[in-house]
């Protein structure tokens, strides 16, 4: 594959491969070469896995060799390629029609799934893929307001998601309010917490802000765990009322959804309803964000991200600007949280760990901060990718029946985060559409957009 | 009084472990300005390496002298953990140097998720407990039937931490590498112009950070006798808290911050509520950052237009 005029130095490639294999051997020797096992007497003993260790070493060495022969020449050649000034016709076509097509697709998605799989097999595809991904799209868009627009790095976003979920669960169980009353209430409560937690950290910037928000997220989780009287601690809250179709419950009773509309009962109706509900909520988030960017407050957010000092000297109240960003982001997390509680019917602190915050933040950054399409694509890739790992049963035929692909979900998730960052440090979508423009609307390179420092 | 003294001893022990991890955070932040989120998991990996080395030495090679075994375990854990961190820096952080600020942070979070799940897959999700490695204690004094004790393992932790901190201080203050490190911390471009190999210096920073984390990991394993794949996160965050409390970028600050966090945690557990000990540590972090953003020994951050 080496290009003409570029010869691959075979000796160097072999040496590199050897060194890499040697390093890999050392790297994996303790943790792959040996395994700690608890034996029958409950003592810890060691077993060895030399074949696996040598296989991994060989794969790494071969991979390095393939890199020298295939990938590196290709990269070098690509670097020499002239930069195209104007995007190709295909690209601008895709750019123009992508959003309407994508929205159309997600609207008809349940219909397509049901047409392909029938009623029985569809719940999994709509619930695990559709709803799960859309929750993260919505959370990503919510956090995008804080991180992408206002440039405030928030690592404790899941706290507001938890506030929304617990608000819905507790109020619905205690007072019997309906989902539609509690949805705005959960959002309001979450945004109140956003302001409350945002207030003390106004002076902090960058990584410090990230760490304090992380601490707040953890504090809220620990309080939820330990305040057993209110929240049930680790056991969580179960039997949370499920949302109804404007008062008609989704059950097999006579006043249930299926009976009222003269249909045969199927759990699928609730799933489809929940799918459209989260779709509507996610699109609301996107729509509100798009509109807010044109209002003074949205412009102030982006100005804050670009330069806080200039902002202040132009008379923008940075305190209010930051607090509104926190409150807005928290509100959408609250909506998503109450939807989550209503969908699951059960919540526990397990669902609100730091890993969730990290996942949401990584979706925002991997997609390209500030780009809503990018965030949606990143959510599909990361969440859909890890969900699809559950479906790879055919791998058992290759690696033997003890092979469990679901074990490797988070392993590959972490690995993918590193790889995407190295491949595209500024996220998957490399252009932004500024909300303010002179004469004609055009997209700009992401390198011109600052990442904020507060 | 007895309880206080006993908690003081426990707190210093815990604080020594936090301090050793905190140095890794503060050094890396000082030199490349990133929060190395994976550092807590590097610490966890080192505890696993120490566990495996200990099992090899005692059950396969039949070494009966615990002192010799611990010494070898310490060296082995430091070597392999350094290799791990060196590779991590090379693969996950170096390509992102000079890129925008959030990219290495996300890469580090990804690495942290990767490491803990790798250990889970490779070694199994269950807690790994070892029989007690070191037993015995000094009784300092007894009052009202309450014996204030200093166990041998606590003494070992104090001793090892003190010796390693001395070596480390010498390395940073007196050697060529330490000078290069301090130069890179102040101005990487200028350091490169005067002939400092910046890439190599940064790599060595990660190696030293990992070696100290490995000491902490070995001590942790010896002290608690149990380790699991998820044990990296909480000590990691607390050590980071310690680094921030001491003033990030300041090496004595990291050690003193570690000791303070260890003391706050044990005192809080003894006098208030053990359930909320993590809340105490995190609240200290939030309060420090809000009222004293540069920490106890840090340089104030001057913003220029």
XYZ file of C-alpha atoms in Angstrom:
759
model
C 0.000 0.000 0.000
C 3.019 2.262 0.249
C 2.681 5.215 -2.043
C 5.034 5.815 -4.906
C 8.124 7.755 -3.960
C 7.725 6.777 -0.304
C 9.546 3.633 0.667
C 8.830 1.956 3.899
C 11.997 1.313 5.822
C 11.578 -2.391 6.562
C 14.328 -2.618 9.146
C 12.909 0.318 11.077
C 9.382 -1.055 10.887
C 10.503 -4.436 12.222
C 12.468 -2.839 15.023
C 9.498 -0.670 16.020
C 7.221 -3.682 15.983
C 9.656 -5.612 18.162
C 9.981 -2.800 20.682
C 6.224 -2.303 20.786
C 5.638 -6.021 21.321
C 8.215 -6.005 24.115
C 6.516 -3.061 25.825
C 3.137 -4.742 25.422
C 4.566 -7.895 26.971
C 5.758 -5.955 30.002
C 2.503 -4.040 30.179
C 0.265 -7.087 30.179
C 2.574 -9.468 32.063
C 1.187 -8.830 35.568
C -2.506 -8.411 34.833
C -3.024 -10.750 31.856
C -0.219 -13.239 32.440
C -1.416 -13.981 35.955
C -4.900 -14.184 37.297
C -5.899 -14.097 40.932
C -8.558 -16.686 41.665
C -10.292 -17.552 44.886
C -10.058 -21.328 45.400
C -12.390 -23.670 47.280
C -10.823 -22.853 50.637
C -11.460 -19.174 49.926
C -7.740 -18.466 49.608
C -6.398 -16.321 46.837
C -4.244 -18.320 44.412
C -2.614 -17.503 41.097
C -3.182 -19.119 37.739
C -1.267 -18.321 34.588
C -2.526 -17.432 31.149
C 0.616 -17.560 29.030
C -1.120 -18.318 25.692
C -3.369 -15.289 26.056
C -0.412 -13.098 27.037
C 1.611 -14.212 24.009
C -1.385 -13.815 21.715
C -1.954 -10.240 22.872
C 1.757 -9.448 22.541
C 1.770 -10.853 19.017
C -1.361 -8.920 18.064
C 0.115 -5.657 19.341
C 3.375 -6.288 17.476
C 1.524 -7.166 14.276
C -0.647 -4.099 14.691
C 2.435 -1.878 14.941
C 3.825 -3.516 11.788
C 0.556 -2.922 9.952
C 0.660 0.698 11.117
C 4.164 1.183 9.664
C 3.277 -0.437 6.344
C -0.298 0.637 5.786
C -1.500 3.468 7.945
C 1.568 5.654 8.257
C 2.214 6.030 4.500
C -1.461 6.766 4.057
C -1.323 9.470 6.741
C 1.783 11.005 5.171
C 0.171 11.022 1.780
C -2.965 12.566 3.168
C -0.960 15.341 4.778
C 0.417 16.270 1.327
C -3.019 16.485 -0.242
C -4.044 20.059 -1.086
C -6.723 21.581 1.113
C -10.007 22.050 -0.639
C -11.309 25.565 -0.223
C -14.985 24.952 -0.977
C -16.882 21.965 0.346
C -17.920 19.485 -2.332
C -21.442 19.521 -3.714
C -22.205 16.245 -1.938
C -21.140 17.690 1.392
C -23.248 20.805 1.118
C -26.195 18.665 0.026
C -25.792 16.463 3.069
C -25.348 19.494 5.312
C -28.552 21.050 4.038
C -30.820 18.028 4.245
C -29.338 16.120 7.181
C -31.436 17.663 9.945
C -34.891 17.310 8.295
C -33.993 13.762 7.245
C -32.783 12.827 10.730
C -35.896 14.243 12.423
C -38.099 12.424 9.912
C -36.202 9.215 10.553
C -36.532 9.330 14.335
C -40.261 10.053 13.989
C -40.895 6.982 11.812
C -38.298 4.826 13.621
C -40.831 2.872 15.777
C -42.955 2.196 12.691
C -39.951 0.829 10.811
C -38.917 -1.327 13.775
C -42.420 -2.750 14.209
C -42.690 -3.405 10.479
C -39.386 -5.300 10.552
C -39.655 -7.189 13.846
C -43.366 -7.465 14.524
C -44.919 -6.570 17.879
C -43.021 -9.050 19.980
C -39.453 -8.276 18.984
C -39.747 -4.506 18.863
C -39.752 -3.546 22.539
C -36.035 -4.160 22.826
C -35.158 -2.045 19.805
C -37.390 0.858 20.739
C -36.606 0.758 24.463
C -32.921 -0.152 24.651
C -31.903 1.719 21.559
C -34.468 4.420 20.843
C -35.370 5.609 24.318
C -31.961 4.999 25.862
C -30.162 6.954 23.152
C -32.713 9.767 23.183
C -32.323 10.220 26.956
C -28.600 10.749 26.419
C -29.227 13.008 23.429
C -31.434 15.138 25.628
C -28.939 15.164 28.503
C -26.174 15.975 26.038
C -28.151 18.889 24.625
C -28.902 20.114 28.136
C -25.263 19.978 29.178
C -24.335 21.522 25.853
C -25.939 24.759 27.073
C -23.611 24.860 30.071
C -20.427 23.492 28.486
C -20.831 24.206 24.796
C -22.487 27.612 24.851
C -21.478 29.189 28.149
C -18.116 27.420 28.333
C -18.591 26.334 31.960
C -17.127 22.900 32.590
C -19.599 20.861 34.635
C -18.653 17.367 35.838
C -21.580 16.977 38.225
C -24.412 17.263 35.759
C -25.898 13.952 36.846
C -26.821 15.593 40.177
C -29.606 17.549 38.469
C -30.726 14.444 36.636
C -30.970 12.758 40.041
C -32.871 15.721 41.504
C -35.400 15.463 38.669
C -35.774 11.715 39.045
C -36.156 11.782 42.830
C -38.515 14.787 42.697
C -40.819 12.911 40.361
C -40.561 9.627 42.253
C -41.187 11.115 45.707
C -43.911 13.580 44.735
C -45.743 11.063 42.572
C -45.632 8.385 45.250
C -46.458 10.664 48.178
C -49.031 13.011 46.690
C -50.157 11.066 43.642
C -49.597 13.972 41.229
C -49.626 13.054 37.560
C -46.581 12.986 35.301
C -47.660 16.099 33.449
C -47.859 18.208 36.593
C -44.614 16.860 37.952
C -42.584 17.250 34.760
C -42.420 21.062 34.996
C -42.088 20.819 38.775
C -39.105 18.483 38.513
C -37.553 20.846 35.973
C -38.123 23.827 38.263
C -36.670 22.045 41.275
C -33.633 20.930 39.306
C -33.002 24.430 37.986
C -33.362 25.749 41.533
C -30.597 23.334 42.535
C -28.629 24.484 39.521
C -28.722 28.048 40.828
C -28.030 26.924 44.381
C -24.945 24.954 43.381
C -23.958 27.469 40.730
C -23.878 30.388 43.130
C -20.836 29.426 45.218
C -18.754 28.402 42.223
C -19.184 31.580 40.194
C -15.629 32.697 40.862
C -14.070 29.428 39.812
C -12.828 28.667 36.376
C -11.742 25.770 34.229
C -10.607 22.598 35.903
C -11.361 23.960 39.356
C -14.973 24.440 38.372
C -15.023 20.914 36.973
C -13.729 19.444 40.219
C -16.102 21.393 42.468
C -19.089 20.399 40.347
C -17.830 16.809 40.537
C -17.708 17.160 44.329
C -21.274 18.522 44.403
C -22.474 15.639 42.264
C -20.862 13.142 44.605
C -22.214 14.938 47.705
C -25.771 14.743 46.346
C -25.305 11.045 45.590
C -23.912 10.291 49.065
C -26.777 12.212 50.676
C -29.257 10.178 48.606
C -27.555 6.970 49.732
C -27.528 7.879 53.402
C -30.866 9.655 53.790
C -32.643 6.326 53.978
C -35.921 7.670 55.440
C -36.568 9.835 52.428
C -34.892 8.089 49.537
C -34.636 4.452 50.566
C -30.836 4.558 50.395
C -29.200 1.927 48.217
C -32.507 0.088 47.892
C -33.902 3.014 45.949
C -37.552 3.762 45.253
C -39.707 1.250 43.439
C -43.302 1.264 42.293
C -43.089 4.759 40.850
C -46.339 5.611 38.999
C -45.941 5.283 35.227
C -47.056 8.068 32.915
C -50.509 7.839 31.411
C -51.840 8.752 27.995
C -53.688 11.905 29.124
C -55.219 10.014 32.019
C -55.551 6.635 30.335
C -53.122 4.145 31.901
C -51.175 1.618 29.864
C -52.389 -1.596 31.398
C -54.517 -4.600 30.578
C -57.561 -3.347 32.533
C -60.832 -2.272 30.997
C -60.007 1.409 31.293
C -56.485 0.791 29.941
C -55.140 2.241 26.737
C -55.635 -0.886 24.645
C -59.218 -1.435 25.807
C -60.274 2.192 25.318
C -58.986 2.268 21.767
C -60.305 -1.207 21.037
C -56.856 -2.758 20.546
C -55.352 -5.978 21.751
C -53.217 -5.379 24.862
C -49.499 -5.176 24.287
C -46.727 -3.663 26.423
C -45.446 -2.117 23.233
C -47.935 0.799 23.365
C -46.354 2.168 26.491
C -42.888 1.823 25.007
C -43.902 3.635 21.827
C -45.617 6.340 23.883
C -42.503 6.777 26.015
C -40.409 6.917 22.859
C -42.430 9.782 21.439
C -42.474 11.480 24.826
C -38.677 11.535 25.145
C -38.396 12.491 21.473
C -40.673 15.465 22.075
C -38.709 16.447 25.191
C -35.397 16.151 23.360
C -36.633 18.187 20.415
C -37.973 20.770 22.861
C -34.491 21.017 24.374
C -32.961 21.497 20.949
C -35.585 24.024 19.876
C -35.296 26.069 23.075
C -31.513 26.080 22.728
C -31.679 27.241 19.113
C -34.078 30.039 20.010
C -32.169 31.049 23.131
C -28.993 31.486 21.120
C -30.667 34.404 19.352
C -31.899 36.052 22.517
C -29.683 38.401 24.519
C -29.105 35.747 27.169
C -27.877 33.179 24.635
C -25.575 35.721 23.037
C -24.275 36.605 26.467
C -23.495 32.911 27.078
C -21.464 32.653 23.927
C -19.753 35.968 24.598
C -18.860 34.664 28.060
C -17.320 31.580 26.503
C -15.275 33.681 24.095
C -13.911 36.188 26.585
C -15.106 36.735 30.110
C -13.169 39.922 30.754
C -14.360 41.576 27.555
C -17.849 40.510 28.505
C -17.639 42.190 31.841
C -16.166 45.366 30.470
C -19.051 45.589 28.010
C -21.482 45.592 30.901
C -22.748 42.047 30.737
C -23.704 40.763 34.156
C -21.567 37.636 34.229
C -23.133 36.403 37.481
C -26.616 36.286 35.972
C -25.315 34.903 32.709
C -23.566 31.990 34.410
C -26.501 31.291 36.701
C -29.010 31.235 33.841
C -26.787 28.794 31.976
C -26.586 26.521 35.036
C -30.325 26.839 35.629
C -31.259 26.117 31.998
C -28.958 23.115 31.762
C -30.202 21.797 35.104
C -33.832 22.260 34.083
C -33.471 19.979 31.064
C -31.634 17.437 33.198
C -34.576 17.614 35.603
C -37.016 16.914 32.745
C -34.902 13.988 31.613
C -34.641 12.741 35.193
C -38.398 12.725 35.754
C -38.850 10.957 32.423
C -36.225 8.411 33.475
C -38.005 7.721 36.776
C -41.341 7.381 35.001
C -39.912 5.054 32.384
C -38.049 2.771 34.798
C -40.602 2.723 37.601
C -37.582 2.217 39.868
C -34.639 4.452 40.726
C -31.625 3.991 42.941
C -28.379 5.910 43.491
C -26.655 3.392 41.183
C -28.063 5.282 38.196
C -26.508 8.592 39.208
C -22.815 7.862 39.588
C -19.924 9.937 38.367
C -19.673 7.625 35.377
C -22.975 9.061 34.110
C -21.688 12.631 34.363
C -18.511 11.580 32.590
C -20.536 9.860 29.873
C -22.714 12.915 29.271
C -19.741 15.279 29.240
C -17.871 12.998 26.872
C -20.877 12.912 24.543
C -20.852 16.712 24.474
C -17.105 16.967 23.866
C -16.863 14.041 21.439
C -19.696 15.434 19.370
C -18.110 18.849 19.251
C -18.985 21.335 21.954
C -21.778 23.643 20.923
C -22.796 21.573 17.918
C -26.196 20.016 18.477
C -25.955 17.613 15.547
C -22.548 16.512 16.805
C -23.908 15.819 20.284
C -26.724 13.704 18.824
C -24.299 11.734 16.639
C -21.932 11.174 19.566
C -24.819 9.918 21.725
C -25.834 7.474 18.990
C -22.251 6.243 18.528
C -21.363 5.923 22.214
C -24.659 4.737 23.743
C -25.846 2.798 20.703
C -22.399 1.270 20.369
C -22.347 0.013 23.942
C -25.943 -1.219 23.688
C -25.189 -3.138 20.509
C -22.514 -5.047 22.423
C -25.354 -6.830 24.176
C -26.528 -8.185 20.839
C -23.293 -9.738 19.662
C -24.110 -13.301 20.595
C -22.573 -14.655 17.399
C -19.160 -13.886 18.903
C -19.768 -16.808 21.234
C -19.434 -19.114 18.264
C -15.998 -17.689 17.520
C -14.558 -17.363 21.012
C -16.385 -20.191 22.745
C -19.497 -20.270 24.925
C -17.842 -18.682 27.955
C -17.160 -15.493 26.041
C -19.457 -12.725 27.199
C -19.384 -9.625 24.991
C -21.312 -7.477 27.486
C -18.292 -7.586 29.821
C -16.332 -5.571 27.304
C -18.906 -2.801 26.901
C -17.399 -0.233 29.224
C -13.874 -1.317 28.331
C -14.506 -0.440 24.707
C -16.457 2.658 25.751
C -13.416 4.069 27.530
C -11.142 3.041 24.681
C -13.434 4.707 22.131
C -13.370 7.942 24.152
C -9.571 8.032 23.964
C -9.511 7.128 20.261
C -12.104 9.692 19.186
C -10.309 12.407 21.123
C -7.006 11.578 19.429
C -8.645 11.350 16.024
C -10.709 14.541 16.368
C -9.759 16.563 19.440
C -12.401 19.164 18.684
C -15.193 16.667 18.259
C -16.858 14.901 15.382
C -18.430 17.989 13.843
C -15.716 20.421 12.862
C -17.815 23.418 11.854
C -20.064 25.792 13.768
C -22.812 28.115 12.642
C -22.425 31.420 14.468
C -25.718 32.901 15.616
C -24.629 36.402 14.660
C -23.387 37.047 11.136
C -22.774 39.823 8.667
C -24.848 39.737 5.465
C -24.648 36.025 4.778
C -24.963 32.968 6.999
C -22.013 30.628 6.781
C -20.379 28.009 8.915
C -16.924 28.556 10.369
C -14.168 26.220 11.462
C -14.372 25.046 15.022
C -10.840 26.304 15.624
C -12.203 29.819 15.634
C -14.515 29.059 18.532
C -13.125 29.295 22.025
C -13.763 26.609 24.585
C -14.366 28.934 27.483
C -12.409 29.010 30.682
C -14.941 29.343 33.402
C -8.192 12.225 74.332
C -7.388 8.537 73.710
C -9.780 8.424 70.795
C -8.288 11.607 69.432
C -4.758 10.237 69.646
C -5.741 6.969 68.007
C -7.530 8.815 65.206
C -4.507 11.060 64.808
C -2.377 7.966 64.170
C -4.928 6.497 61.770
C -5.378 9.824 60.042
C -1.666 10.316 59.434
C -1.470 6.816 57.959
C -4.373 7.426 55.594
C -3.045 10.889 54.855
C 0.356 9.469 53.850
C -1.351 7.313 51.212
C -3.396 10.260 49.935
C -0.298 12.448 49.927
C 1.649 9.996 47.756
C -1.180 9.907 45.192
C -1.699 13.658 45.426
C 1.921 14.305 44.368
C 1.121 12.571 41.073
C -1.835 14.858 40.437
C -0.016 18.006 41.393
C 3.114 17.213 39.340
C 1.161 16.413 36.204
C -1.076 19.446 36.634
C 1.942 21.629 37.266
C 3.769 20.543 34.139
C 1.040 20.140 31.527
C -1.940 21.752 33.204
C -4.272 18.793 32.980
C -6.210 16.938 35.634
C -5.005 13.381 35.160
C -8.280 11.657 35.897
C -6.796 8.230 35.314
C -4.312 8.640 38.167
C -6.643 7.082 40.744
C -7.006 4.060 38.494
C -3.254 3.850 37.993
C -3.080 3.637 41.783
C -5.645 0.796 41.716
C -3.697 -1.027 38.982
C -0.551 -0.725 41.089
C -2.331 -2.337 44.043
C -3.243 -5.269 41.789
C 0.319 -5.578 40.515
C 1.521 -5.562 44.129
C -1.027 -8.246 45.014
C 0.119 -10.490 42.179
C 3.787 -9.939 42.960
C 3.148 -10.729 46.615
C 1.352 -13.962 45.729
C 4.148 -15.021 43.381
C 6.772 -14.358 46.021
C 5.053 -16.029 48.936
C 3.195 -18.945 47.408
C 5.396 -19.827 44.422
C 8.897 -18.809 45.394
C 8.330 -19.538 49.064
C 9.890 -16.396 50.469
C 9.060 -16.380 54.157
C 10.689 -13.123 55.185
C 7.855 -10.593 54.969
C 10.253 -7.646 55.026
C 12.133 -8.959 51.980
C 8.883 -9.827 50.200
C 7.435 -6.374 50.808
C 10.596 -4.720 49.595
C 10.591 -6.720 46.354
C 6.837 -6.162 45.895
C 7.386 -2.434 46.261
C 10.111 -2.387 43.612
C 8.145 -4.602 41.203
C 4.957 -2.548 41.618
C 6.886 0.704 41.038
C 8.533 -0.645 37.879
C 5.425 -2.050 36.240
C 3.167 0.836 37.220
C 5.699 3.273 35.813
C 5.601 1.363 32.548
C 1.805 1.499 32.524
C 1.717 5.248 33.107
C 4.477 5.852 30.583
C 2.479 4.030 27.929
C -0.725 5.872 28.900
C 0.988 9.223 28.527
C 2.474 8.177 25.213
C -0.793 6.901 23.740
C -3.547 8.960 25.278
C -2.098 12.330 26.267
C 0.917 13.120 24.090
C -1.024 13.285 20.805
C -3.311 15.838 22.443
C -0.615 18.129 23.774
C -1.186 21.678 22.631
C -4.673 20.762 21.547
C -7.666 22.328 23.184
C -8.003 22.032 26.917
C -10.897 19.631 27.266
C -9.456 17.000 24.918
C -6.871 15.567 27.343
C -9.418 15.710 30.165
C -11.882 13.578 28.193
C -9.066 11.304 27.093
C -8.068 10.868 30.750
C -11.655 10.115 31.792
C -11.809 7.537 28.986
C -8.528 6.050 30.156
C -9.865 5.872 33.710
C -12.976 3.981 32.540
C -10.771 1.748 30.400
C -8.346 0.884 33.216
C -10.962 -0.018 35.803
C -12.884 -2.148 33.310
C -9.707 -3.755 32.038
C -8.857 -4.878 35.560
C -12.433 -6.038 36.030
C -12.274 -8.162 32.876
C -8.732 -9.422 33.419
C -8.917 -10.154 37.151
C -12.598 -10.564 37.848
C -15.098 -8.278 39.557
C -14.774 -9.716 43.073
C -12.878 -8.153 45.963
C -9.414 -9.656 46.280
C -8.422 -10.123 49.885
C -5.071 -11.329 51.141
C -4.226 -12.746 54.533
C -2.731 -10.053 56.760
C 0.827 -9.404 55.632
C 2.099 -7.662 58.739
C 0.743 -8.226 62.209
C 1.515 -6.859 65.609
C 1.369 -3.450 67.216
C 2.870 -1.235 69.890
C 0.601 -0.212 72.701
C 1.522 3.410 73.361
C -0.539 3.821 76.512
C -3.761 2.577 78.011
C -6.325 4.784 79.631
C -9.832 3.890 80.770
C -9.408 0.467 79.172
C -8.786 2.085 75.804
C -5.413 1.171 74.354
C -3.895 3.646 71.923
C -1.963 1.494 69.494
C 0.434 2.023 66.672
C 0.475 -1.068 64.489
C 3.580 -2.217 62.651
C 1.953 -1.691 59.304
C 1.176 1.915 60.181
C 4.791 2.340 61.195
C 5.906 0.824 57.882
C 3.648 3.212 55.973
C 5.047 6.209 57.852
C 8.615 5.051 57.320
C 8.278 4.207 53.635
C 6.425 7.437 52.922
C 9.050 9.493 54.720
C 11.964 7.794 52.946
C 10.337 8.073 49.534
C 9.392 11.698 50.034
C 13.015 12.422 50.928
C 14.221 10.666 47.761
C 11.606 12.470 45.749
C 12.494 15.833 47.217
C 16.136 15.192 46.351
C 15.138 14.227 42.804
C 13.134 17.385 42.218
C 15.382 19.828 44.044
C 18.865 18.619 43.252
C 19.035 16.572 40.067
C 19.172 17.564 36.428
C 15.793 15.951 35.813
C 14.220 17.931 38.641
C 15.611 21.175 37.241
C 14.270 20.293 33.804
C 10.913 19.579 35.362
C 10.729 22.878 37.150
C 11.825 24.650 33.980
C 9.069 22.979 31.928
C 6.576 23.911 34.588
C 7.428 27.577 34.213
C 7.716 27.826 30.452
C 7.839 24.867 28.119
C 8.835 26.805 25.030
C 11.684 28.560 26.771
C 12.836 25.300 28.362
C 12.908 23.672 24.922
C 14.934 26.606 23.563
C 17.618 26.164 26.169
C 17.952 22.480 25.415
C 15.558 20.717 27.760
C 13.933 17.692 26.150
C 10.357 18.627 27.028
C 8.737 15.378 25.840
C 11.154 13.275 27.815
C 10.736 15.420 30.920
C 6.953 15.087 30.748
C 7.271 11.335 30.275
C 9.542 11.144 33.314
C 6.991 13.162 35.305
C 4.381 10.523 34.556
C 6.843 7.788 35.477
C 7.634 9.383 38.838
C 3.952 10.037 39.501
C 3.205 6.379 38.779
C 6.052 5.162 40.977
C 4.709 7.160 43.924
C 1.168 5.941 43.201
C 2.571 2.387 43.207
C 4.048 2.968 46.666
C 0.635 4.193 47.778
C -1.008 1.179 46.124
C 1.300 -1.295 47.846
C 0.790 0.406 51.195
C -2.966 0.440 50.655
C -2.970 -3.281 49.912
C -0.840 -4.004 52.954
C -2.964 -1.792 55.220
C -6.443 -2.903 54.194
C -5.599 -6.355 52.793
C -8.267 -6.035 50.141
C -8.521 -4.414 46.722
C -11.101 -4.351 43.950
C -11.248 -2.918 40.433
C -13.414 0.006 41.562
C -11.045 1.131 44.311
C -9.377 3.775 42.167
C -12.054 6.418 41.976
C -12.669 7.511 45.559
C -8.999 7.573 46.709
C -8.248 9.316 43.405
C -10.783 12.073 43.978
C -9.700 12.482 47.587
C -6.054 12.704 46.600
C -6.992 15.297 44.031
C -8.834 17.156 46.778
C -5.649 16.984 48.798
C -3.636 18.388 45.902
C -6.090 21.265 45.476
C -6.218 21.930 49.207
C -2.444 22.159 49.352
C -2.359 24.368 46.278
C -2.124 22.578 42.986
C 1.368 22.618 41.544
C 2.974 22.770 44.994
C 4.724 19.572 46.084
C 4.871 20.194 49.867
C 1.283 21.368 49.510
C 0.249 17.986 48.134
C 1.760 16.137 51.086
C 0.321 18.486 53.691
C -3.022 18.493 51.879
C -2.990 14.693 51.900
C -2.332 14.599 55.625
C -5.090 17.153 56.264
C -7.639 15.231 54.187
C -6.679 11.995 55.942
C -7.079 13.661 59.343
C -10.373 15.345 58.448
C -11.742 12.036 57.226
C -10.749 9.986 60.275
C -11.749 12.683 62.769
C -15.094 13.133 61.045
C -15.690 9.377 61.140
C -14.829 9.255 64.827
C -16.753 12.249 66.072
C -19.614 12.741 63.621
C -20.814 10.186 61.136
C -18.914 7.586 59.199
C -21.542 7.611 56.446
C -20.813 11.202 55.590
C -17.002 11.070 55.697
C -16.774 11.481 51.927
C -19.118 14.466 52.120
C -16.721 16.025 54.640
C -13.765 15.578 52.289
C -15.661 16.943 49.288
C -17.055 19.864 51.282
C -13.529 20.782 52.314
C -12.623 20.770 48.625
C -15.534 23.014 47.667
C -14.974 25.410 50.578
C -11.230 25.669 49.895
C -11.746 26.389 46.238
C -14.414 28.979 46.893
C -12.569 30.934 49.570
C -8.946 30.116 48.793
C -8.792 29.130 45.131
C -5.011 28.932 45.066
C -4.929 26.513 48.015
C -2.680 26.698 51.031
C 0.675 26.860 49.261
C -0.265 27.629 45.682
C 0.645 30.658 43.645
C -2.277 32.993 42.965
C -3.529 32.795 39.409
C -3.063 36.175 37.762
C -5.232 36.802 34.761
C -3.876 38.938 31.951
C -5.895 40.487 29.174
